[in-house]
Amino acid sequence: MISYALFYLIAAFILLCSMMVVVSRNPVTSAIFLVTDLFFISALFAKMNAHFLAAIQILLYAGAIVVLFVFVIMLLNLKAEELKGARMTVPEIGVLIVSAIGFVVIAALLGADGATTGGDGRWTDEAITAAGGNTFAVAMRLFVNFVWPFELASVLILLAIVASVVIARKDSLVSSGVGSTAPAQGKGEKGKVAHGTR
Amino acid sequence: MEQLTAQLNEVLGMFGLALWNDAFVQVVATVLKFAVLAVALLQIPPVMVWLERRAPALMQRRRGPNRVGVSLGPIKLRLYGLTQSFADAVKLIFKEEVVPEGAHKAFYHIAPIFGVFPAFLIACAIPYGPPIDVFGYTIPLSIISVDVGFLFIFAISSLAVYGVTLAGYASNNKYSLLGSLRASAQMISYEIPLGLSLIPIVLIYGTLDLNKIVMGQENFWHWGIFTAPVSFVIFFVCMFAETNRAPFDLAEAESELVAGFHTEFNSAKFAAFFLSEYVAMFVLSALCATVFFGGWQNPFISNAALASFVVGILNAPLASFGIALGAASVTNIAALIGIGVLALKAGFFMWMYVWVRWTVPRFRYDQLMDLGWKFMLPLGLANVVGTAFVLAALKF
């Protein structure tokens, strides 16, 4: 009973925050609602006994990624007035609220079993304790059962990081022209000086 | 009475509880424990403010504030100036609140909450002592005991950045914004070596649970400071940076930024930032004591042995009143000793905060970032790899 009540309370907060992320006109407000949204999602994980996942969710998403979002937004210095054209009309807000409520009702009808609330899932409290604790169970899956896919995925992410750094660099190999003519090199150096003095 | 109990049980039954069953007792105990902890944490800022004034006075051969006192008729209480802090607290609460023009109203009001909330939540994860025994129920002395203790602490403490960032953004003041950018960049940078410094501890004790880490340090020579000394050095430096304290107090460098991110905050909102800073300091001090100095354990003698010794002494005079202290009292006295020992250890690190503040001058911002990224981070990584190799070698 209390489990269901908690689930619907948290789910309502998640929906509310998600809606505010999209609806609010100030980008910083959106980002802050995204943080609260992620916080409540991790509360849902914690309710399903996935403590490890809940902690990682807050640590990585709320604590690191959205902080970067906030920094970028603040440095771009977007003001709410600049987005005046984006103001929602009353019918649009109405449609959003109605569809949100509709979604909650449908979810309540379809998902009113243990699979949604995590109450009667495979990983009960006893099952987790038997598996040696939350972190141990996750670690066994990641580093023993599925170690190769896991390592391959991490290499893939590393590739993406290196690629983004190469693309973002001003004097990248492509523009400075390895083995190209002298003017191109001079241009590259000039660009570098201008960047330095700025 | 029985009827009332039955009715209450019927209501509680809907939530899967019943009066005085195990789950119900734990819920009530958690609420009570949090109330006690919150009240205890609220006492930290007044005492620390007093210490921050008296300690530099001691170091600089002057008196410091010692005049404010309480006058109870003929008895005049001065308490070495301790009452000055209470005068300050009253002043802060009753001050007129001024919201700066052009401030973002909602964020301006929310920012202090974002600052206080993580600090109090992390304090719940620290084990303050061995479990106590109340009417036959065993109650652990940490409010949240999850098996991902460390990760929980880092997850919640990474949220502390938002209070600082929002405060700077909402104030509509360039000094606030500069201070908040500095503070949040610093907190994000030093979170990484702080996390890395604790990985060897996890490797050595084989658990993320703070309670089990304390139990693993039962032997004095198994304390974290001996098993992972490099980790302690990194943790100790990052502790100061993470709380924006001197010598890393760039975020509120008075000579450059007025007061940093909380320049535009006054009265109770300023007090909230103040509170969150001191609670964060206490939490990191207590964490340092828990991880590297055996937590609530005494060196060389176990708490239980000490407690039974105390009970042995107390039982002799109490016997004349017909009272005999049993096994439950031994457990509870051991818990009390544990709380005292942890408070002493954490208090030492709180004193270190003040001591270092009046000893080491402020870093420059580029020096701070260099230290974090070019020295602490590689050292932390090397420490993790080195510890892992040593542990693997010891297994052979």
Coordinates of C-alpha atoms in Angstrom, one line a residue:
Chain A
M1 CA 0.0 0.0 0.0
I2 CA 2.6 2.5 1.1
S3 CA 4.8 1.3 -1.8
Y4 CA 2.1 2.1 -4.3
A5 CA 1.4 5.5 -2.7
L6 CA 5.1 6.4 -2.8
F7 CA 5.4 5.2 -6.4
Y8 CA 2.5 7.4 -7.6
L9 CA 3.8 10.4 -5.6
I10 CA 7.3 10.1 -7.1
A11 CA 5.9 9.5 -10.6
A12 CA 3.7 12.6 -10.3
F13 CA 6.7 14.7 -9.3
I14 CA 8.7 13.3 -12.2
L15 CA 6.0 14.1 -14.7
L16 CA 5.5 17.6 -13.2
C17 CA 9.3 18.4 -13.4
S18 CA 9.6 16.9 -16.9
M19 CA 6.8 19.1 -18.0
M20 CA 8.4 22.2 -16.4
V21 CA 11.7 21.4 -18.2
V22 CA 9.9 21.8 -21.5
V23 CA 7.5 24.6 -20.6
S24 CA 9.6 27.1 -18.6
R25 CA 10.9 30.1 -20.6
N26 CA 14.1 30.6 -18.7
P27 CA 16.7 28.1 -19.7
V28 CA 18.3 28.0 -16.2
T29 CA 14.8 27.2 -14.8
S30 CA 14.6 24.3 -17.2
A31 CA 18.0 23.0 -16.1
I32 CA 17.1 23.2 -12.4
F33 CA 13.8 21.3 -13.1
L34 CA 15.9 18.7 -15.0
V35 CA 18.0 18.2 -11.9
T36 CA 14.9 17.7 -9.6
D37 CA 13.5 15.4 -12.3
L38 CA 16.7 13.3 -12.3
F39 CA 16.6 13.3 -8.5
F40 CA 13.1 11.9 -8.4
I41 CA 14.0 9.3 -11.0
S42 CA 16.8 8.1 -8.8
A43 CA 14.3 8.0 -5.9
L44 CA 12.3 5.6 -8.0
F45 CA 15.4 3.5 -8.5
A46 CA 16.0 3.5 -4.8
K47 CA 12.4 2.4 -4.2
M48 CA 13.1 -0.6 -6.5
N49 CA 16.0 -1.5 -4.3
A50 CA 18.5 -0.5 -7.0
H51 CA 20.6 1.7 -4.6
F52 CA 23.7 1.5 -6.7
L53 CA 21.9 2.7 -9.8
A54 CA 20.2 5.5 -7.8
A55 CA 23.5 6.8 -6.4
I56 CA 25.1 6.7 -9.9
Q57 CA 22.2 8.4 -11.4
I58 CA 22.5 11.4 -9.1
L59 CA 26.3 11.4 -9.2
L60 CA 26.7 11.4 -12.9
Y61 CA 23.5 13.1 -14.3
A62 CA 22.5 15.6 -11.6
G63 CA 26.0 16.1 -10.2
A64 CA 28.0 16.3 -13.4
I65 CA 26.2 16.6 -16.7
V66 CA 23.5 19.1 -15.7
V67 CA 26.1 21.2 -13.9
L68 CA 27.8 21.5 -17.3
F69 CA 24.4 22.4 -18.9
V70 CA 23.9 25.1 -16.3
F71 CA 27.4 26.5 -17.0
V72 CA 26.9 26.6 -20.7
I73 CA 23.5 28.3 -20.3
M74 CA 25.0 30.9 -17.9
L75 CA 27.9 31.6 -20.2
L76 CA 25.7 32.0 -23.2
N77 CA 23.7 34.5 -21.0
L78 CA 20.3 33.6 -22.6
K79 CA 17.7 35.9 -21.2
A80 CA 14.0 35.0 -20.9
E81 CA 13.0 38.0 -23.1
E82 CA 14.9 36.7 -26.0
L83 CA 12.6 33.7 -26.1
K84 CA 9.4 35.8 -26.1
G85 CA 8.3 34.2 -29.3
A86 CA 8.4 30.8 -27.6
R87 CA 5.7 31.8 -25.1
M88 CA 2.9 29.1 -25.0
T89 CA -0.7 29.9 -25.6
V90 CA -3.4 29.0 -23.1
P91 CA -4.8 26.1 -25.3
E92 CA -1.3 24.6 -25.7
I93 CA -0.8 24.6 -21.9
G94 CA -4.3 23.0 -21.6
V95 CA -3.4 20.3 -24.0
L96 CA -0.1 19.6 -22.2
I97 CA -1.8 19.3 -18.8
V98 CA -4.6 17.1 -20.1
S99 CA -2.2 14.8 -21.9
A100 CA 0.0 14.6 -18.7
I101 CA -3.0 13.6 -16.6
G102 CA -4.1 11.2 -19.3
F103 CA -0.7 9.6 -19.3
V104 CA -0.8 9.2 -15.5
V105 CA -4.3 7.6 -15.7
I106 CA -3.2 5.2 -18.5
A107 CA 0.0 4.3 -16.7
A108 CA -2.0 3.7 -13.5
L109 CA -4.4 1.4 -15.4
L110 CA -1.8 -0.5 -17.3
G111 CA 1.0 -0.7 -14.8
A112 CA -0.7 -1.3 -11.5
D113 CA 1.3 -4.4 -10.8
G114 CA 4.7 -5.2 -9.2
A115 CA 6.6 -4.9 -12.4
T116 CA 6.0 -1.1 -12.4
T117 CA 6.5 -0.3 -8.8
G118 CA 9.3 -2.8 -8.3
G119 CA 7.5 -4.3 -5.4
D120 CA 7.4 -8.0 -6.5
G121 CA 10.2 -8.0 -9.1
R122 CA 13.0 -10.5 -9.3
W123 CA 15.3 -8.4 -7.2
T124 CA 13.6 -8.4 -3.8
D125 CA 15.4 -7.4 -0.6
E126 CA 16.2 -11.1 0.1
A127 CA 17.5 -11.7 -3.5
I128 CA 19.8 -8.8 -3.3
T129 CA 21.2 -9.9 0.1
A130 CA 21.7 -13.4 -1.3
A131 CA 23.6 -12.0 -4.3
G132 CA 26.0 -10.3 -2.0
G133 CA 24.6 -6.8 -2.0
N134 CA 23.6 -4.3 -4.6
T135 CA 27.1 -3.1 -5.7
F136 CA 28.4 -6.7 -5.8
A137 CA 25.5 -7.9 -8.0
V138 CA 26.0 -5.1 -10.5
A139 CA 29.8 -5.6 -10.4
M140 CA 29.4 -9.3 -11.1
R141 CA 27.3 -8.6 -14.2
L142 CA 29.5 -5.9 -15.5
F143 CA 33.0 -7.2 -14.8
V144 CA 32.4 -11.0 -15.0
N145 CA 29.4 -12.0 -17.0
F146 CA 29.5 -9.2 -19.6
V147 CA 33.0 -7.9 -19.3
W148 CA 33.8 -7.9 -23.1
P149 CA 30.7 -5.9 -24.2
F150 CA 31.3 -3.6 -21.3
E151 CA 34.9 -2.9 -22.2
L152 CA 34.0 -2.5 -25.9
A153 CA 31.4 0.0 -25.0
S154 CA 33.9 2.0 -22.9
V155 CA 36.4 2.0 -25.9
L156 CA 33.6 3.2 -28.1
I157 CA 32.9 6.1 -25.7
L158 CA 36.6 6.9 -25.6
L159 CA 36.6 7.0 -29.4
A160 CA 33.8 9.5 -29.3
I161 CA 35.6 11.7 -26.8
V162 CA 38.8 11.8 -28.9
A163 CA 36.8 12.5 -32.0
S164 CA 35.0 15.4 -30.5
V165 CA 38.3 16.9 -29.2
V166 CA 39.8 16.6 -32.7
I167 CA 36.8 18.2 -34.3
A168 CA 36.6 21.0 -31.7
R169 CA 40.3 22.0 -32.0
K170 CA 40.8 25.2 -34.1
D171 CA 44.2 24.2 -35.5
S172 CA 43.2 20.6 -36.2
L173 CA 45.1 18.5 -38.7
V174 CA 42.5 19.1 -41.3
S175 CA 42.6 23.0 -41.3
S176 CA 46.3 23.5 -40.8
G177 CA 46.8 21.1 -43.8
V178 CA 49.5 18.6 -43.1
G179 CA 52.0 18.8 -46.1
S180 CA 50.0 21.6 -47.7
T181 CA 51.4 24.9 -49.2
A182 CA 53.1 27.6 -47.2
P183 CA 50.2 30.2 -47.2
A184 CA 47.9 27.8 -45.5
Q185 CA 50.5 27.3 -42.7
G186 CA 50.9 31.0 -42.4
K187 CA 47.2 31.5 -42.1
G188 CA 47.1 28.9 -39.4
E189 CA 49.8 30.6 -37.4
K190 CA 48.1 34.0 -37.8
G191 CA 44.9 32.5 -36.5
K192 CA 46.8 31.1 -33.5
V193 CA 48.3 34.5 -32.7
A194 CA 44.9 36.2 -32.9
H195 CA 43.5 33.5 -30.6
G196 CA 46.3 34.0 -28.2
T197 CA 46.0 37.8 -27.9
R198 CA 42.3 37.5 -27.4
Chain B
M1 CA -6.5 1.5 25.7
E2 CA -6.5 -1.9 24.0
Q3 CA -9.3 -0.7 21.7
L4 CA -7.2 2.3 20.7
T5 CA -4.2 0.1 20.0
A6 CA -6.3 -2.1 17.8
Q7 CA -7.7 0.9 15.9
L8 CA -4.2 2.3 15.4
N9 CA -2.9 -1.0 14.2
E10 CA -5.8 -1.1 11.7
V11 CA -4.7 2.2 10.2
L12 CA -1.0 1.4 10.3
G13 CA -1.8 -2.0 8.7
M14 CA -2.6 -0.2 5.5
F15 CA 1.0 0.9 5.3
G16 CA 2.4 -2.5 6.1
L17 CA 3.1 -1.6 9.7
A18 CA 1.8 -2.5 13.1
L19 CA 2.3 -0.8 16.5
W20 CA 5.5 -1.9 18.1
N21 CA 6.5 -4.4 15.4
D22 CA 10.1 -4.2 14.1
A23 CA 9.5 -2.0 11.0
F24 CA 7.4 0.4 13.0
V25 CA 10.0 0.8 15.7
Q26 CA 12.7 1.5 13.1
V27 CA 10.6 4.1 11.4
V28 CA 9.9 5.9 14.7
A29 CA 13.6 5.5 15.6
T30 CA 14.7 7.0 12.3
V31 CA 12.5 10.1 12.8
L32 CA 13.8 10.5 16.3
K33 CA 17.4 10.0 15.2
F34 CA 17.1 12.6 12.5
A35 CA 15.5 15.1 15.0
V36 CA 18.4 14.7 17.4
L37 CA 21.0 14.9 14.6
A38 CA 19.4 18.1 13.1
V39 CA 19.4 19.8 16.5
A40 CA 23.0 18.7 17.1
L41 CA 24.1 20.0 13.7
L42 CA 22.5 23.4 14.4
Q43 CA 24.8 23.8 17.4
I44 CA 27.9 23.6 15.2
P45 CA 28.0 27.1 13.6
P46 CA 27.8 29.1 16.9
V47 CA 30.6 27.1 18.5
M48 CA 32.7 27.2 15.3
V49 CA 32.2 31.0 14.9
W50 CA 33.4 31.4 18.5
L51 CA 36.4 29.2 17.7
E52 CA 37.1 31.1 14.5
R53 CA 37.4 34.3 16.5
R54 CA 39.2 33.0 19.6
A55 CA 41.7 30.8 17.8
P56 CA 43.2 33.5 15.7
A57 CA 43.3 35.7 18.8
L58 CA 45.2 33.0 20.5
M59 CA 47.6 32.7 17.6
Q60 CA 48.1 36.5 17.3
R61 CA 48.5 37.2 21.0
R62 CA 45.3 39.2 21.5
R63 CA 42.1 38.6 23.4
G64 CA 39.3 38.2 20.8
P65 CA 35.7 38.8 21.7
N66 CA 35.1 38.1 25.4
R67 CA 32.7 40.8 26.6
V68 CA 29.2 39.6 25.6
G69 CA 27.6 37.7 28.5
V70 CA 24.4 36.8 30.2
S71 CA 23.5 38.6 33.4
L72 CA 21.3 36.6 35.8
G73 CA 21.0 39.1 38.7
P74 CA 24.3 38.9 40.7
I75 CA 25.7 36.1 38.5
K76 CA 27.3 37.3 35.3
L77 CA 28.1 34.5 32.8
R78 CA 30.7 35.3 30.2
L79 CA 31.8 31.8 29.1
Y80 CA 34.9 33.1 27.4
G81 CA 32.9 35.1 24.9
L82 CA 30.9 32.0 23.8
T83 CA 27.6 34.0 24.2
Q84 CA 28.8 36.3 21.4
S85 CA 27.7 33.6 18.9
F86 CA 24.2 33.6 20.3
A87 CA 24.0 37.4 20.0
D88 CA 25.1 36.9 16.4
A89 CA 22.5 34.3 15.7
V90 CA 19.7 36.5 17.1
K91 CA 21.0 39.4 15.0
L92 CA 21.1 37.3 11.8
I93 CA 17.5 36.0 12.3
F94 CA 16.0 39.4 13.1
K95 CA 17.8 41.5 10.5
E96 CA 15.7 43.1 7.8
E97 CA 15.7 41.0 4.6
V98 CA 16.7 43.0 1.5
V99 CA 16.2 41.3 -1.9
P100 CA 18.5 43.0 -4.5
E101 CA 16.9 44.8 -7.4
G102 CA 16.8 42.7 -10.6
A103 CA 17.4 39.4 -8.7
H104 CA 15.8 36.3 -10.0
K105 CA 13.2 36.0 -7.2
A106 CA 12.5 32.3 -7.3
F107 CA 16.1 31.2 -7.4
Y108 CA 17.1 33.8 -4.9
H109 CA 14.8 32.2 -2.4
I110 CA 15.5 28.6 -3.3
A111 CA 19.4 28.8 -3.4
P112 CA 19.9 28.7 0.4
I113 CA 17.6 25.6 0.5
F114 CA 19.7 23.9 -2.2
G115 CA 22.7 24.7 -0.1
V116 CA 21.5 23.3 3.3
F117 CA 19.6 20.2 2.0
P118 CA 22.7 18.2 0.7
A119 CA 24.8 19.0 3.8
F120 CA 22.1 17.7 6.2
L121 CA 21.4 14.7 4.0
I122 CA 25.0 13.6 3.9
A123 CA 25.3 13.9 7.7
C124 CA 22.7 11.1 7.8
A125 CA 25.0 8.5 6.2
I126 CA 27.8 8.7 8.8
P127 CA 27.8 5.9 11.4
Y128 CA 28.0 7.8 14.8
G129 CA 28.4 4.7 17.0
P130 CA 27.8 1.0 17.5
P131 CA 24.1 0.0 17.5
I132 CA 22.1 0.8 20.7
D133 CA 19.7 -1.5 22.5
V134 CA 16.3 0.1 23.5
F135 CA 13.8 -2.2 25.1
G136 CA 15.2 -5.1 23.3
Y137 CA 15.2 -3.5 19.8
T138 CA 18.6 -3.0 18.1
I139 CA 18.8 0.4 16.6
P140 CA 21.8 1.3 14.4
L141 CA 23.3 4.8 15.0
S142 CA 23.5 5.9 11.3
I143 CA 20.3 7.2 10.0
I144 CA 20.6 5.9 6.4
S145 CA 22.5 2.6 6.2
V146 CA 22.6 1.6 2.6
D147 CA 25.3 -0.7 1.2
V148 CA 26.4 2.0 -1.2
G149 CA 27.4 4.4 1.6
F150 CA 30.3 6.1 -0.2
L151 CA 28.4 6.6 -3.4
F152 CA 25.5 8.0 -1.6
I153 CA 27.8 10.6 0.1
F154 CA 29.4 11.6 -3.2
A155 CA 26.1 11.7 -5.1
I156 CA 24.5 14.0 -2.6
S157 CA 27.5 16.2 -2.1
S158 CA 27.8 16.7 -5.9
L159 CA 24.4 18.4 -5.6
A160 CA 25.9 21.1 -3.3
V161 CA 27.2 22.9 -6.4
Y162 CA 23.7 24.0 -7.3
G163 CA 23.2 26.1 -4.2
V164 CA 26.4 28.0 -5.0
T165 CA 25.7 28.4 -8.7
L166 CA 22.1 29.5 -8.2
A167 CA 23.0 32.0 -5.5
G168 CA 25.5 33.6 -7.9
Y169 CA 23.2 33.6 -10.8
A170 CA 20.1 34.9 -9.0
S171 CA 21.8 37.8 -7.2
N172 CA 22.3 40.0 -10.3
N173 CA 25.7 41.0 -9.0
K174 CA 29.0 40.5 -10.9
Y175 CA 31.0 39.7 -7.8
S176 CA 28.4 37.0 -6.8
L177 CA 28.5 35.5 -10.3
L178 CA 32.3 35.5 -10.4
G179 CA 32.4 34.0 -6.9
S180 CA 29.9 31.3 -7.7
L181 CA 31.7 30.4 -11.0
R182 CA 35.0 30.1 -9.1
A183 CA 33.4 28.1 -6.3
S184 CA 31.5 25.6 -8.5
A185 CA 34.5 25.1 -10.8
Q186 CA 36.6 24.4 -7.7
M187 CA 34.1 22.0 -6.1
I188 CA 33.7 20.0 -9.4
S189 CA 37.5 19.8 -9.9
Y190 CA 38.3 18.6 -6.4
E191 CA 35.4 16.2 -6.2
I192 CA 37.4 13.9 -8.6
P193 CA 40.6 13.5 -6.5
L194 CA 38.4 13.3 -3.4
G195 CA 36.5 10.3 -4.9
L196 CA 39.8 8.8 -6.2
S197 CA 41.4 9.0 -2.7
L198 CA 38.7 6.8 -1.2
I199 CA 38.8 4.0 -3.9
P200 CA 41.9 2.4 -2.2
I201 CA 39.9 2.3 1.1
V202 CA 37.1 0.5 -0.8
L203 CA 39.7 -1.9 -2.2
I204 CA 41.3 -2.6 1.1
Y205 CA 38.2 -3.1 3.2
G206 CA 36.3 -4.6 0.3
T207 CA 33.0 -2.7 0.9
L208 CA 31.3 0.6 0.2
D209 CA 29.4 0.4 3.5
L210 CA 30.7 2.9 6.1
N211 CA 29.6 0.7 9.0
K212 CA 31.6 -2.2 7.6
I213 CA 34.6 0.0 7.0
V214 CA 34.6 1.1 10.6
M215 CA 34.3 -2.6 11.7
G216 CA 37.3 -3.4 9.5
Q217 CA 39.4 -0.9 11.5
E218 CA 39.0 -2.7 14.8
N219 CA 42.7 -3.2 15.2
F220 CA 44.6 0.0 15.7
W221 CA 47.2 -0.8 13.0
H222 CA 44.4 -1.5 10.5
W223 CA 43.2 2.1 10.6
G224 CA 43.0 3.8 7.2
I225 CA 45.8 6.2 8.0
F226 CA 48.2 3.2 8.2
T227 CA 46.8 1.1 5.3
A228 CA 46.3 4.0 2.9
P229 CA 48.5 7.0 3.9
V230 CA 48.6 8.6 0.4
S231 CA 44.8 8.5 0.3
F232 CA 44.8 10.4 3.6
V233 CA 47.0 13.2 2.2
I234 CA 44.9 13.6 -0.9
F235 CA 41.6 13.5 1.1
F236 CA 42.9 16.0 3.6
V237 CA 43.8 18.6 0.9
C238 CA 40.6 18.0 -1.0
M239 CA 38.6 18.4 2.2
F240 CA 39.6 22.1 2.4
A241 CA 39.0 22.7 -1.3
E242 CA 35.6 21.0 -1.3
T243 CA 34.3 23.3 1.5
N244 CA 35.9 26.4 -0.1
R245 CA 37.9 27.0 3.0
A246 CA 41.3 28.7 3.4
P247 CA 43.8 28.3 1.8
F248 CA 41.4 27.5 -1.1
D249 CA 38.8 30.2 -0.3
L250 CA 39.0 31.9 -3.7
A251 CA 35.3 31.8 -3.9
E252 CA 34.9 34.4 -1.2
A253 CA 38.3 36.2 -1.5
E254 CA 37.4 39.4 0.5
S255 CA 40.0 41.4 -1.2
E256 CA 38.7 40.6 -4.7
L257 CA 35.1 39.6 -4.6
V258 CA 33.5 41.3 -1.5
A259 CA 32.1 38.0 -0.2
G260 CA 31.7 35.8 -3.2
F261 CA 28.5 34.0 -4.1
H262 CA 26.6 35.1 -0.9
T263 CA 27.4 38.8 -1.2
E264 CA 23.8 39.8 -1.8
F265 CA 22.3 37.4 0.8
N266 CA 21.5 38.7 4.3
S267 CA 19.6 37.8 7.5
A268 CA 18.3 34.2 7.6
K269 CA 19.3 33.3 4.0
F270 CA 22.9 34.2 4.8
A271 CA 22.7 32.2 8.0
A272 CA 21.5 29.2 5.9
F273 CA 24.7 29.4 3.7
F274 CA 26.7 29.8 6.8
L275 CA 25.1 26.7 8.4
S276 CA 25.5 24.6 5.2
E277 CA 29.3 25.5 5.1
Y278 CA 29.9 24.5 8.7
V279 CA 27.7 21.3 8.4
A280 CA 29.7 20.4 5.3
M281 CA 32.9 20.9 7.2
F282 CA 31.7 18.7 10.0
V283 CA 30.5 16.0 7.6
L284 CA 33.9 15.9 5.9
S285 CA 35.7 15.9 9.2
A286 CA 33.5 13.0 10.5
L287 CA 34.0 11.2 7.2
C288 CA 37.8 11.6 7.5
A289 CA 37.7 10.3 11.1
T290 CA 35.5 7.4 10.0
V291 CA 37.5 6.3 7.0
F292 CA 41.1 7.0 8.2
F293 CA 40.9 7.0 12.0
G294 CA 38.7 4.1 13.0
G295 CA 35.4 6.0 13.3
W296 CA 33.8 5.5 16.7
Q297 CA 36.4 3.0 17.8
N298 CA 39.0 3.6 20.5
P299 CA 42.6 2.8 19.8
F300 CA 43.9 -0.4 21.5
I301 CA 40.7 -1.1 23.6
S302 CA 37.3 -2.0 22.2
N303 CA 34.3 0.2 23.1
A304 CA 32.5 -2.8 24.6
A305 CA 35.5 -3.6 26.9
L306 CA 35.6 0.0 28.0
A307 CA 31.9 0.1 28.5
S308 CA 31.8 -3.1 30.7
F309 CA 34.7 -1.5 32.7
V310 CA 32.6 1.6 33.3
V311 CA 29.5 -0.5 34.2
G312 CA 31.7 -2.4 36.6
I313 CA 32.6 0.8 38.4
L314 CA 29.1 2.2 38.3
N315 CA 27.5 -1.0 39.6
A316 CA 29.3 -0.9 43.0
P317 CA 27.6 2.3 44.3
L318 CA 24.3 1.6 42.4
A319 CA 24.0 -1.7 44.2
S320 CA 23.1 0.0 47.4
F321 CA 20.0 1.5 45.6
G322 CA 19.1 -2.0 44.4
I323 CA 19.9 -1.2 40.7
A324 CA 22.1 -3.5 38.6
L325 CA 23.1 -2.4 35.1
G326 CA 22.8 -5.3 32.6
A327 CA 24.0 -6.2 29.1
A328 CA 21.8 -3.6 27.5
S329 CA 23.4 -0.8 29.5
V330 CA 26.9 -2.1 28.4
T331 CA 25.8 -1.8 24.8
N332 CA 24.3 1.7 25.3
I333 CA 27.3 3.0 27.2
A334 CA 29.6 1.6 24.4
A335 CA 27.5 3.5 21.9
L336 CA 27.8 6.7 24.0
I337 CA 31.5 6.3 24.2
G338 CA 31.5 5.7 20.4
I339 CA 29.7 9.0 19.8
G340 CA 32.1 10.8 22.1
V341 CA 35.1 9.3 20.4
L342 CA 33.9 10.2 16.9
A343 CA 33.0 13.7 18.1
L344 CA 36.5 14.1 19.5
K345 CA 38.1 12.9 16.3
A346 CA 35.8 15.1 14.1
G347 CA 36.4 18.0 16.4
F348 CA 40.1 17.7 15.9
F349 CA 39.7 18.1 12.2
M350 CA 37.3 21.1 12.7
W351 CA 40.1 22.6 14.7
M352 CA 42.5 21.8 11.8
Y353 CA 40.2 23.8 9.5
V354 CA 40.6 26.9 11.7
W355 CA 44.3 26.2 12.4
V356 CA 45.1 26.0 8.7
R357 CA 43.0 29.1 7.9
W358 CA 45.2 31.3 10.1
T359 CA 48.5 29.6 9.0
V360 CA 48.5 29.2 5.2
P361 CA 47.9 32.1 2.9
R362 CA 45.4 32.0 0.0
F363 CA 46.4 30.3 -3.2
R364 CA 46.1 32.0 -6.6
Y365 CA 43.4 30.6 -8.8
D366 CA 45.7 29.1 -11.4
Q367 CA 47.8 27.5 -8.7
L368 CA 44.6 26.0 -7.2
M369 CA 43.6 24.5 -10.6
D370 CA 47.2 23.3 -11.3
L371 CA 47.3 21.6 -7.9
G372 CA 43.9 19.9 -8.5
W373 CA 44.3 18.7 -12.1
K374 CA 48.1 18.3 -12.5
F375 CA 49.1 17.0 -9.1
M376 CA 46.2 15.6 -7.1
L377 CA 44.5 13.8 -10.0
P378 CA 47.6 11.9 -11.3
L379 CA 48.6 11.1 -7.7
G380 CA 45.1 9.8 -6.9
L381 CA 45.2 7.6 -10.1
A382 CA 48.6 6.3 -9.3
N383 CA 47.5 5.6 -5.7
V384 CA 44.5 3.6 -6.9
V385 CA 46.6 1.5 -9.3
G386 CA 49.4 1.0 -6.8
T387 CA 47.0 -0.1 -4.1
A388 CA 45.3 -2.5 -6.5
F389 CA 48.7 -4.0 -7.4
V390 CA 49.8 -4.4 -3.8
L391 CA 46.5 -6.0 -2.9
A392 CA 46.8 -8.4 -5.8
A393 CA 50.4 -9.3 -4.9
L394 CA 49.4 -10.0 -1.3
K395 CA 46.7 -12.4 -2.5
F396 CA 49.4 -14.7 -4.1

